[in-house]
Short mmCIF file of C-alpha atoms in Angstrom, two decimals:
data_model
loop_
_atom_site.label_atom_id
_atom_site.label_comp_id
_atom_site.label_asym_id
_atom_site.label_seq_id
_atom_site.Cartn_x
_atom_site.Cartn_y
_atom_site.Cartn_z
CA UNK F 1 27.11 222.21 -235.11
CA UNK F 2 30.19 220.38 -233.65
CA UNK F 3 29.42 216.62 -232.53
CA UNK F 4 29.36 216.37 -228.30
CA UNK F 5 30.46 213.30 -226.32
CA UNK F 6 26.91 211.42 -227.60
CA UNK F 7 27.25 212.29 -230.74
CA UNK F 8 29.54 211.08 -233.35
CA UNK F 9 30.91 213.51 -235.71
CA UNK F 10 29.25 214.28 -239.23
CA UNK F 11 31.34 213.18 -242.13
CA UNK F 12 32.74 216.79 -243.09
CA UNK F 13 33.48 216.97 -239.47
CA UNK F 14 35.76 213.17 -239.87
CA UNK F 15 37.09 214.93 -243.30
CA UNK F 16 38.44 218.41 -241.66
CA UNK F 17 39.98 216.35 -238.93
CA UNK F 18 41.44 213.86 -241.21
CA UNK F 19 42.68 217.44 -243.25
CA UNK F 20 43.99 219.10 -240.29
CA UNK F 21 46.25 216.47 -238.98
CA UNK F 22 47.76 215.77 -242.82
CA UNK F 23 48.68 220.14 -242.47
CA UNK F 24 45.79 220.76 -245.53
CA UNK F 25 42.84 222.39 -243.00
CA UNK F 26 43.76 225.65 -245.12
CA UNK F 27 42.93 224.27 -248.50
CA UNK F 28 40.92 225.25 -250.73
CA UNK F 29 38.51 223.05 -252.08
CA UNK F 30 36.29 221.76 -255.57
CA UNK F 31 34.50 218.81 -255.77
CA UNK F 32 35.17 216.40 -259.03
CA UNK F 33 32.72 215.05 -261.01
CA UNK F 34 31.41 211.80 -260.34
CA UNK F 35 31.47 208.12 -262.53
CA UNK F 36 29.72 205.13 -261.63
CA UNK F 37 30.92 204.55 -258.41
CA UNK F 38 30.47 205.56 -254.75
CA UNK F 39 34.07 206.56 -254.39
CA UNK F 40 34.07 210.36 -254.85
CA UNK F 41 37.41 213.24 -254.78
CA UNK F 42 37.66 216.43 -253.65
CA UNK F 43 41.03 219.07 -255.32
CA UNK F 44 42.66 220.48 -252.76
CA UNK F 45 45.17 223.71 -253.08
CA UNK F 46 47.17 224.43 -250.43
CA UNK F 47 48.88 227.70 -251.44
CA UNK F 48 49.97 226.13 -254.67
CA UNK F 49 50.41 222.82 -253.19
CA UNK F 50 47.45 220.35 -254.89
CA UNK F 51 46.09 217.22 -253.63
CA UNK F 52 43.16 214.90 -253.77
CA UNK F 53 40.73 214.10 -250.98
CA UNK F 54 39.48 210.44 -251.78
CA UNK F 55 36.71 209.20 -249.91
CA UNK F 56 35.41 205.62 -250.01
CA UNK F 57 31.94 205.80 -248.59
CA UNK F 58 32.65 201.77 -248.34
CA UNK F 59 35.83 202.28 -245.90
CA UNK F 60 36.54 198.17 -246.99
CA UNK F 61 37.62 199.26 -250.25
CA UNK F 62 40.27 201.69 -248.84
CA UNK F 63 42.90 198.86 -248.40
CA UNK F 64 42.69 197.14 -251.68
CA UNK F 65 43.43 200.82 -253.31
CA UNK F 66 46.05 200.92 -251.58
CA UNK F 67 47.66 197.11 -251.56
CA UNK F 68 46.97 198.21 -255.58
CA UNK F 69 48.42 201.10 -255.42
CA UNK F 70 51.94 199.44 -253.90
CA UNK F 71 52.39 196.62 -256.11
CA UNK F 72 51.64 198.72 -259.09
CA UNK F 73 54.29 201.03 -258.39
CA UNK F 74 56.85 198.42 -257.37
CA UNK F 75 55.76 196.88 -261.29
CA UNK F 76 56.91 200.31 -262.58
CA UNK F 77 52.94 201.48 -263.15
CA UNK F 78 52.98 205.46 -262.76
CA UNK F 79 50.01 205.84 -259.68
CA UNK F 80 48.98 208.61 -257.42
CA UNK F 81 51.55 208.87 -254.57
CA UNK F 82 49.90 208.42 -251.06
CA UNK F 83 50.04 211.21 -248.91
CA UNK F 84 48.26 210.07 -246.08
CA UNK F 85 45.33 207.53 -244.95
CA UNK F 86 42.62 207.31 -242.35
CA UNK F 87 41.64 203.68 -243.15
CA UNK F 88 38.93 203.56 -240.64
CA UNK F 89 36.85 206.38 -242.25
CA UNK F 90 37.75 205.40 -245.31
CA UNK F 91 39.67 208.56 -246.35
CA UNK F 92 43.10 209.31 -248.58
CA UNK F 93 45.36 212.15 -249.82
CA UNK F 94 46.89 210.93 -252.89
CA UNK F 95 49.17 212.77 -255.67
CA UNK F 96 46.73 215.18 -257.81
CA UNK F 97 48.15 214.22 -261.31
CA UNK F 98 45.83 216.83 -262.67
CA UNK F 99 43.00 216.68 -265.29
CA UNK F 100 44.60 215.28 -268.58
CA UNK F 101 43.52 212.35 -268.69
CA UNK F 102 43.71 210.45 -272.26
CA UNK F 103 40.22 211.24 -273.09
CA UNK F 104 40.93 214.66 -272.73
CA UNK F 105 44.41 214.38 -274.59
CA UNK F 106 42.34 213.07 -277.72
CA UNK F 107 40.06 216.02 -277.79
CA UNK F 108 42.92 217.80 -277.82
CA UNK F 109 43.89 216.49 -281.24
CA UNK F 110 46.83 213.99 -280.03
CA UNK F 111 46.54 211.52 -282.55
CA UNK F 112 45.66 208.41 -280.76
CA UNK F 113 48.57 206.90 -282.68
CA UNK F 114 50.92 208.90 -280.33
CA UNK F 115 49.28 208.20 -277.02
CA UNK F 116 47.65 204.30 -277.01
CA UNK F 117 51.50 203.38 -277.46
CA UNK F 118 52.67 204.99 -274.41
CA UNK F 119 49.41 203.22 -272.59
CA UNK F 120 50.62 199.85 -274.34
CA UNK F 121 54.19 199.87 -273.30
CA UNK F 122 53.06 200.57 -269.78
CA UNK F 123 51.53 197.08 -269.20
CA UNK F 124 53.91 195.19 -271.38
CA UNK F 125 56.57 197.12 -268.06
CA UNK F 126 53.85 195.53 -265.53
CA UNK F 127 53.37 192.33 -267.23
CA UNK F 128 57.22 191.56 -267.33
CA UNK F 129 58.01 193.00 -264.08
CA UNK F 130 59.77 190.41 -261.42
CA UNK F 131 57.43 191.66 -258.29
CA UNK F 132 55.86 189.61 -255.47
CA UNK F 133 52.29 189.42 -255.65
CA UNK F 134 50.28 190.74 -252.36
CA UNK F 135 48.32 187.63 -251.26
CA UNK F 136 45.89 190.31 -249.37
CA UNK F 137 45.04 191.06 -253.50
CA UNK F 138 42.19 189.21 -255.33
CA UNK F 139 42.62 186.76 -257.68
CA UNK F 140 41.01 186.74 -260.69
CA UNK F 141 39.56 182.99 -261.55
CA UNK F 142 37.49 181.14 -264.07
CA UNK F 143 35.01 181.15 -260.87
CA UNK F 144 35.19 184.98 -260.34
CA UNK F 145 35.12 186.04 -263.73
CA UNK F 146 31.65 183.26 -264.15
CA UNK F 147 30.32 185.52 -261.03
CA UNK F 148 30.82 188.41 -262.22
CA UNK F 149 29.09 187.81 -266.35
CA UNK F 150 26.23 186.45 -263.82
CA UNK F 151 25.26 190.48 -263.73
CA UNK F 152 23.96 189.98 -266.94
CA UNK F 153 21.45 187.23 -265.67
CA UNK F 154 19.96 189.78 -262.64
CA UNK F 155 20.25 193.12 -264.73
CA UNK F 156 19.92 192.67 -267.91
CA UNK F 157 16.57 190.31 -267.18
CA UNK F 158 15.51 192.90 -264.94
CA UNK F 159 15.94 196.15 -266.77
CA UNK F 160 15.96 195.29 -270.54
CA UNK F 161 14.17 191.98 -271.25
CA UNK F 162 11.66 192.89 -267.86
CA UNK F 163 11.19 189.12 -266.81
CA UNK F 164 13.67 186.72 -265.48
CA UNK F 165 15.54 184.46 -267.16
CA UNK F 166 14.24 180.50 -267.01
CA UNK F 167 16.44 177.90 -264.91
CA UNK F 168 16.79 176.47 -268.29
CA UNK F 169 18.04 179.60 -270.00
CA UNK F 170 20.71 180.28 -266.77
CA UNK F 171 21.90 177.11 -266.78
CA UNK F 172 22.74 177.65 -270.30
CA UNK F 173 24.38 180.81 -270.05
CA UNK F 174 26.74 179.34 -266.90
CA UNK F 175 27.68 176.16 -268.75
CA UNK F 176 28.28 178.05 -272.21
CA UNK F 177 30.62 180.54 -270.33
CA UNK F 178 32.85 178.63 -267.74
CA UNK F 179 35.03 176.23 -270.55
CA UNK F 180 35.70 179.41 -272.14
CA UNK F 181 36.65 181.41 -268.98
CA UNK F 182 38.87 178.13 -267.63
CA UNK F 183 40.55 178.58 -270.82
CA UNK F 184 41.11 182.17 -270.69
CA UNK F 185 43.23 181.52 -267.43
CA UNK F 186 45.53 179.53 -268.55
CA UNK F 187 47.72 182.38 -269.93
CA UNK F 188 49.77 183.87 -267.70
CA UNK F 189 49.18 186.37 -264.83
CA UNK F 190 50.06 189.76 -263.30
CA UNK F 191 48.51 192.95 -262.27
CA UNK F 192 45.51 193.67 -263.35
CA UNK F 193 44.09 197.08 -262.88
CA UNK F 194 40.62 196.15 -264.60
CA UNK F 195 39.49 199.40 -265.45
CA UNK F 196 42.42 200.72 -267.44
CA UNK F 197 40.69 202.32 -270.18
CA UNK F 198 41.19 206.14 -271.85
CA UNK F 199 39.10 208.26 -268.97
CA UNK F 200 41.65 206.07 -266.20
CA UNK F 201 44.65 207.23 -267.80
CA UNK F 202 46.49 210.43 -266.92
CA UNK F 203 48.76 212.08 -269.23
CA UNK F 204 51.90 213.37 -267.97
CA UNK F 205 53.75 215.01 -269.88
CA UNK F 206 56.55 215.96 -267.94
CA UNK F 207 57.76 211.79 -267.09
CA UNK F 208 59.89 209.84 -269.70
CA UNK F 209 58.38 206.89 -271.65
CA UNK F 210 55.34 204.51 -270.57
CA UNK F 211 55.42 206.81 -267.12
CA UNK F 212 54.07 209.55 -269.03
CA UNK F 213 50.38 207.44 -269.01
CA UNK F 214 49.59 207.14 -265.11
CA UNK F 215 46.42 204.65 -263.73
CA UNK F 216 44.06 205.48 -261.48
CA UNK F 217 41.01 203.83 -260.61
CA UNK F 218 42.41 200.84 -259.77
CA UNK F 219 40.83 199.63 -256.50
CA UNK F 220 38.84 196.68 -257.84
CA UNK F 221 42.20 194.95 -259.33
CA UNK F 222 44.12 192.12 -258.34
CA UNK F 223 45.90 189.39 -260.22
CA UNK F 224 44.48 187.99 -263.45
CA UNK F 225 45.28 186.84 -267.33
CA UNK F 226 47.79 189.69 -269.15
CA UNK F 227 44.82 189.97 -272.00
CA UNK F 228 42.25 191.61 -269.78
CA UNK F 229 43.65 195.05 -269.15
CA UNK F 230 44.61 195.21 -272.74
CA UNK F 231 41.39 194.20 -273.74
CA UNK F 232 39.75 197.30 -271.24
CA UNK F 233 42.33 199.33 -273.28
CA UNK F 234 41.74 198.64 -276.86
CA UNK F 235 37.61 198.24 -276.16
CA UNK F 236 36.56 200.98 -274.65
CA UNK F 237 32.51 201.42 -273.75
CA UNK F 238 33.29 205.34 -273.85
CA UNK F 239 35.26 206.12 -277.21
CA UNK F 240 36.08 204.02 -280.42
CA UNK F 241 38.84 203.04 -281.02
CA UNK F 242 39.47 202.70 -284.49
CA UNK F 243 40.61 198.76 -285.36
CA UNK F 244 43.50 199.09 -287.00
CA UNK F 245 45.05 201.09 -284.08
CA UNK F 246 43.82 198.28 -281.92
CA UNK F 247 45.08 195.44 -284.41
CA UNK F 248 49.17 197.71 -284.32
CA UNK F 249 48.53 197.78 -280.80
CA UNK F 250 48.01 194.29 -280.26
CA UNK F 251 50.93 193.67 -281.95
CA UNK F 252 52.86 196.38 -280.43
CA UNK F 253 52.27 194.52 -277.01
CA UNK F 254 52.60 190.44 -278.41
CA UNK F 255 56.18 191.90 -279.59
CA UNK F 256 57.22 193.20 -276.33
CA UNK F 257 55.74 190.08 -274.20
CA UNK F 258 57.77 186.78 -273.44
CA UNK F 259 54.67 184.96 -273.69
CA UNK F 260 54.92 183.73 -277.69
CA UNK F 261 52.01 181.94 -277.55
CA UNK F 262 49.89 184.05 -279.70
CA UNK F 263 47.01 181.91 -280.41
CA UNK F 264 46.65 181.35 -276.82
CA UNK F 265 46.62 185.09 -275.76
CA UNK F 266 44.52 185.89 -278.92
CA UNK F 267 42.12 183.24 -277.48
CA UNK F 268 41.85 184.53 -273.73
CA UNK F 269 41.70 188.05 -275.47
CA UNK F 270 38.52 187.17 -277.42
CA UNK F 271 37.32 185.55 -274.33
CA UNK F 272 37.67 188.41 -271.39
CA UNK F 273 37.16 190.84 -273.72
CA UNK F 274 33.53 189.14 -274.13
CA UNK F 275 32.93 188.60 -270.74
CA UNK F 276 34.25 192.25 -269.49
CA UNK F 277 31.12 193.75 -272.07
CA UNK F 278 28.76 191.79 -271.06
CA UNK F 279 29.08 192.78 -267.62
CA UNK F 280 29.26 196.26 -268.29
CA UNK F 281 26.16 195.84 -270.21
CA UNK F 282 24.50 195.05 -267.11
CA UNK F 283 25.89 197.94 -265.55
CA UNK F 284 24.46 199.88 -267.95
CA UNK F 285 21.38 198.77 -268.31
CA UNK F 286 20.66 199.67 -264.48
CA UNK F 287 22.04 202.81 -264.67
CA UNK F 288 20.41 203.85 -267.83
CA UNK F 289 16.86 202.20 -267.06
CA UNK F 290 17.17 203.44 -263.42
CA UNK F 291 17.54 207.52 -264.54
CA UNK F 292 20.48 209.68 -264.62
CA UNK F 293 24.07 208.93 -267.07
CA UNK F 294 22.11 209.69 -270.08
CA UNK F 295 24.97 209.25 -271.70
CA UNK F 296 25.09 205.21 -271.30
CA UNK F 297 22.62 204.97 -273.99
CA UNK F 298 25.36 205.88 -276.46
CA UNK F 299 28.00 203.34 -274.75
CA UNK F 300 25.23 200.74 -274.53
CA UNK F 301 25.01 200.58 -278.27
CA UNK F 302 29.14 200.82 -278.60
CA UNK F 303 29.88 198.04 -276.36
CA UNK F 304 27.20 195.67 -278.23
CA UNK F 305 28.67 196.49 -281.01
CA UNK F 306 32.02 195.37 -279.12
CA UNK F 307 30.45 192.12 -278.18
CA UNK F 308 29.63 191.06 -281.80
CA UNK F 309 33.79 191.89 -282.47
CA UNK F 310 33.92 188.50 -280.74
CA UNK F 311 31.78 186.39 -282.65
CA UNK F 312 33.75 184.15 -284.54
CA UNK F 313 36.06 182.96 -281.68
CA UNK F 314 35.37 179.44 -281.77
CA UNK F 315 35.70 179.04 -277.67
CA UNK F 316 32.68 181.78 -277.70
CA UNK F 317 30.39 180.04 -280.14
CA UNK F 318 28.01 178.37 -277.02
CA UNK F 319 27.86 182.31 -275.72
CA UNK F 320 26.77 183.31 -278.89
CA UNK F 321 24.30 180.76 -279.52
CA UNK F 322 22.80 181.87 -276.10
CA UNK F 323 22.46 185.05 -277.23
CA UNK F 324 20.79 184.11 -280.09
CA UNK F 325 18.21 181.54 -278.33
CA UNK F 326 17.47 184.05 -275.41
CA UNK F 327 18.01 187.81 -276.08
CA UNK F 328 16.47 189.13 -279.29
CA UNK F 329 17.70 191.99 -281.50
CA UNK F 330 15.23 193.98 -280.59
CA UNK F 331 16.50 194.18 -277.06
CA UNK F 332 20.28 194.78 -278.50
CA UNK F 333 22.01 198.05 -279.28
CA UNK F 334 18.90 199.99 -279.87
CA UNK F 335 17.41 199.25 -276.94
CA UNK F 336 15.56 202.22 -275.08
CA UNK F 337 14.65 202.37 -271.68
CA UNK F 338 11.33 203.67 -271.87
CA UNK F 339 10.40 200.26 -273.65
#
């Protein structure tokens, strides 16, 4: 039933207008499978022509995409092209780079020595890229990052350890985190996607060089330290990657960067690469404990296994000692949710 003069239109009725006027009504169309997020795609094929439908049920989070999306590309990152945008409704028809993403490359039997270079090379192009930074983008502090290892606090008292925290205990954790994070910003800043891992990565084979790994996913970016995207590459909560690949990489990218201050970098690496699991961990343990993504029990256990790669970085040692005073093993990488 069509919406009447009282009635606003249903949201397929927004889409198929939104369609129409971009020339796709005629599409055809198959719904992608969903991650962890709200944001959700529809394929489109339009007598051979392809597209995506993406639709932010949170319309706010349309512009960052796409003030992402622009200062990528300027940086030389390989994104989705935008087609077209209704901003109020929260809709966009973006370049369908197709379904080969790196995940799916590597069950293809690419060696992962082939492909993480072509990944690597693309940020060390974005981090040495002369581009004005959008002030509209967020930027990632010391403060920001401290919010957002908070989640651990809230979820993982609430779904794993099921009682809160003490004031003592988050005190702890806040002062035992924020020298380490100030420190961490100190290196040098650009781009950061913050979700540029192996299942955000489309393979293309048909572009030349680092174009040939395109990011999506990118809408909760902004400008931070260089080390955190690498450190979303090389630790990934879905899929090991095996350490000496991550050590050549490392070096790969510390070759290619002006920045020679290794110990530095290595430091804020150690640091954000911390911080980034222990957020996801909180993620997890709400989605997991909450039903649904089964499969988070076996990236729960991978990323604290991640964490403990981290455990002799001397800036970390308060974090570590936190762990140790407040969350025991048994509520660790074999935690189950029925528990």
């Amino acid at each position: 039933m069509g919406s009447t003069a009282n009635q606003p239109p249903s949201t397929l009725e927004v889409h198929e207008q939104f369609l129409s006027a971009q020339g796709w009504q005629h599409a055809a169309r198959s719904a992608l499978p969903g991650d962890f997020s709200a944001r959700y795609y529809v394929r489109l094929n339009n007598a051979g022509r392809k597209a995506l439908l993406m639709v932010m049920p949170n319309a706010s989070q349309l512009a960052p995409f796409l003030s992402m999306q622009a200062a990528l590309a300027k940086g030389g990152m390989r994104v989705p092209t935008i087609i077209g945008v209704d901003a109020t409704n929260g809709l966009a028809l973006v370049e369908d780079l197709g379904e080969r993403d790196f995940t799916a490359i590597l069950q293809a039997g690419m060696p992962a020595d082939q492909l993480y270079p072509i990944a690597v090379d693309a940020l060390s192009q974005l981090h040495t890229a002369k581009i004005d930074h959008d002030e509209n983008l967020p930027r990632f502090t010391p403060q920001l990052f401290l919010q957002q290892v908070g989640l651990f606090l809230e979820d993982y008292a609430g779904y794993v350890l099921k009682k809160p925290f003490s004031i003592t205990a988050r005190t702890t954790f806040l002062t035992a985190w924020l020298p380490a994070l100030e420190f961490a910003c100190t290196i040098p800043s650009s781009l950061m996607l913050r979700d540029f891992h192996a299942a955000n990565i489309m393979y293309l084979e048909h572009e030349a060089g680092h174009k040939k790994a395109a990011a999506i996913d990118f809408q909760d970016g902004g400008i931070g330290p260089i080390s955190y995207d690498i450190a979303s590459l090389l630790e990934d909560a879905r899929l090991d990657v095996p350490p000496a690949l991550r050590t050549q990489m490392l070096e790969r990218y510390l070759n290619a960067s002006p920045y020679k201050n290794t110990s530095a970098f290595m430091t804020s690496y150690h640091i954000l690469a911390c911080q980034r699991h222990m957020r996801i961990l909180a993620i997890l343990a709400k989605r997991w404990a909450g039903g649904g993504f089964p499969v988070t029990g076996e990236y729960f256990k991978r990323v604290w296994n991640l964490i403990m790669l981290h455990q002799s970085e001397p800036a970390l040692q308060p974090v570590y000692q936190w762990l140790d005073d407040y969350v025991p093993q048994s509520h660790r990488g074999e935690w189950q949710p029925h528990e």
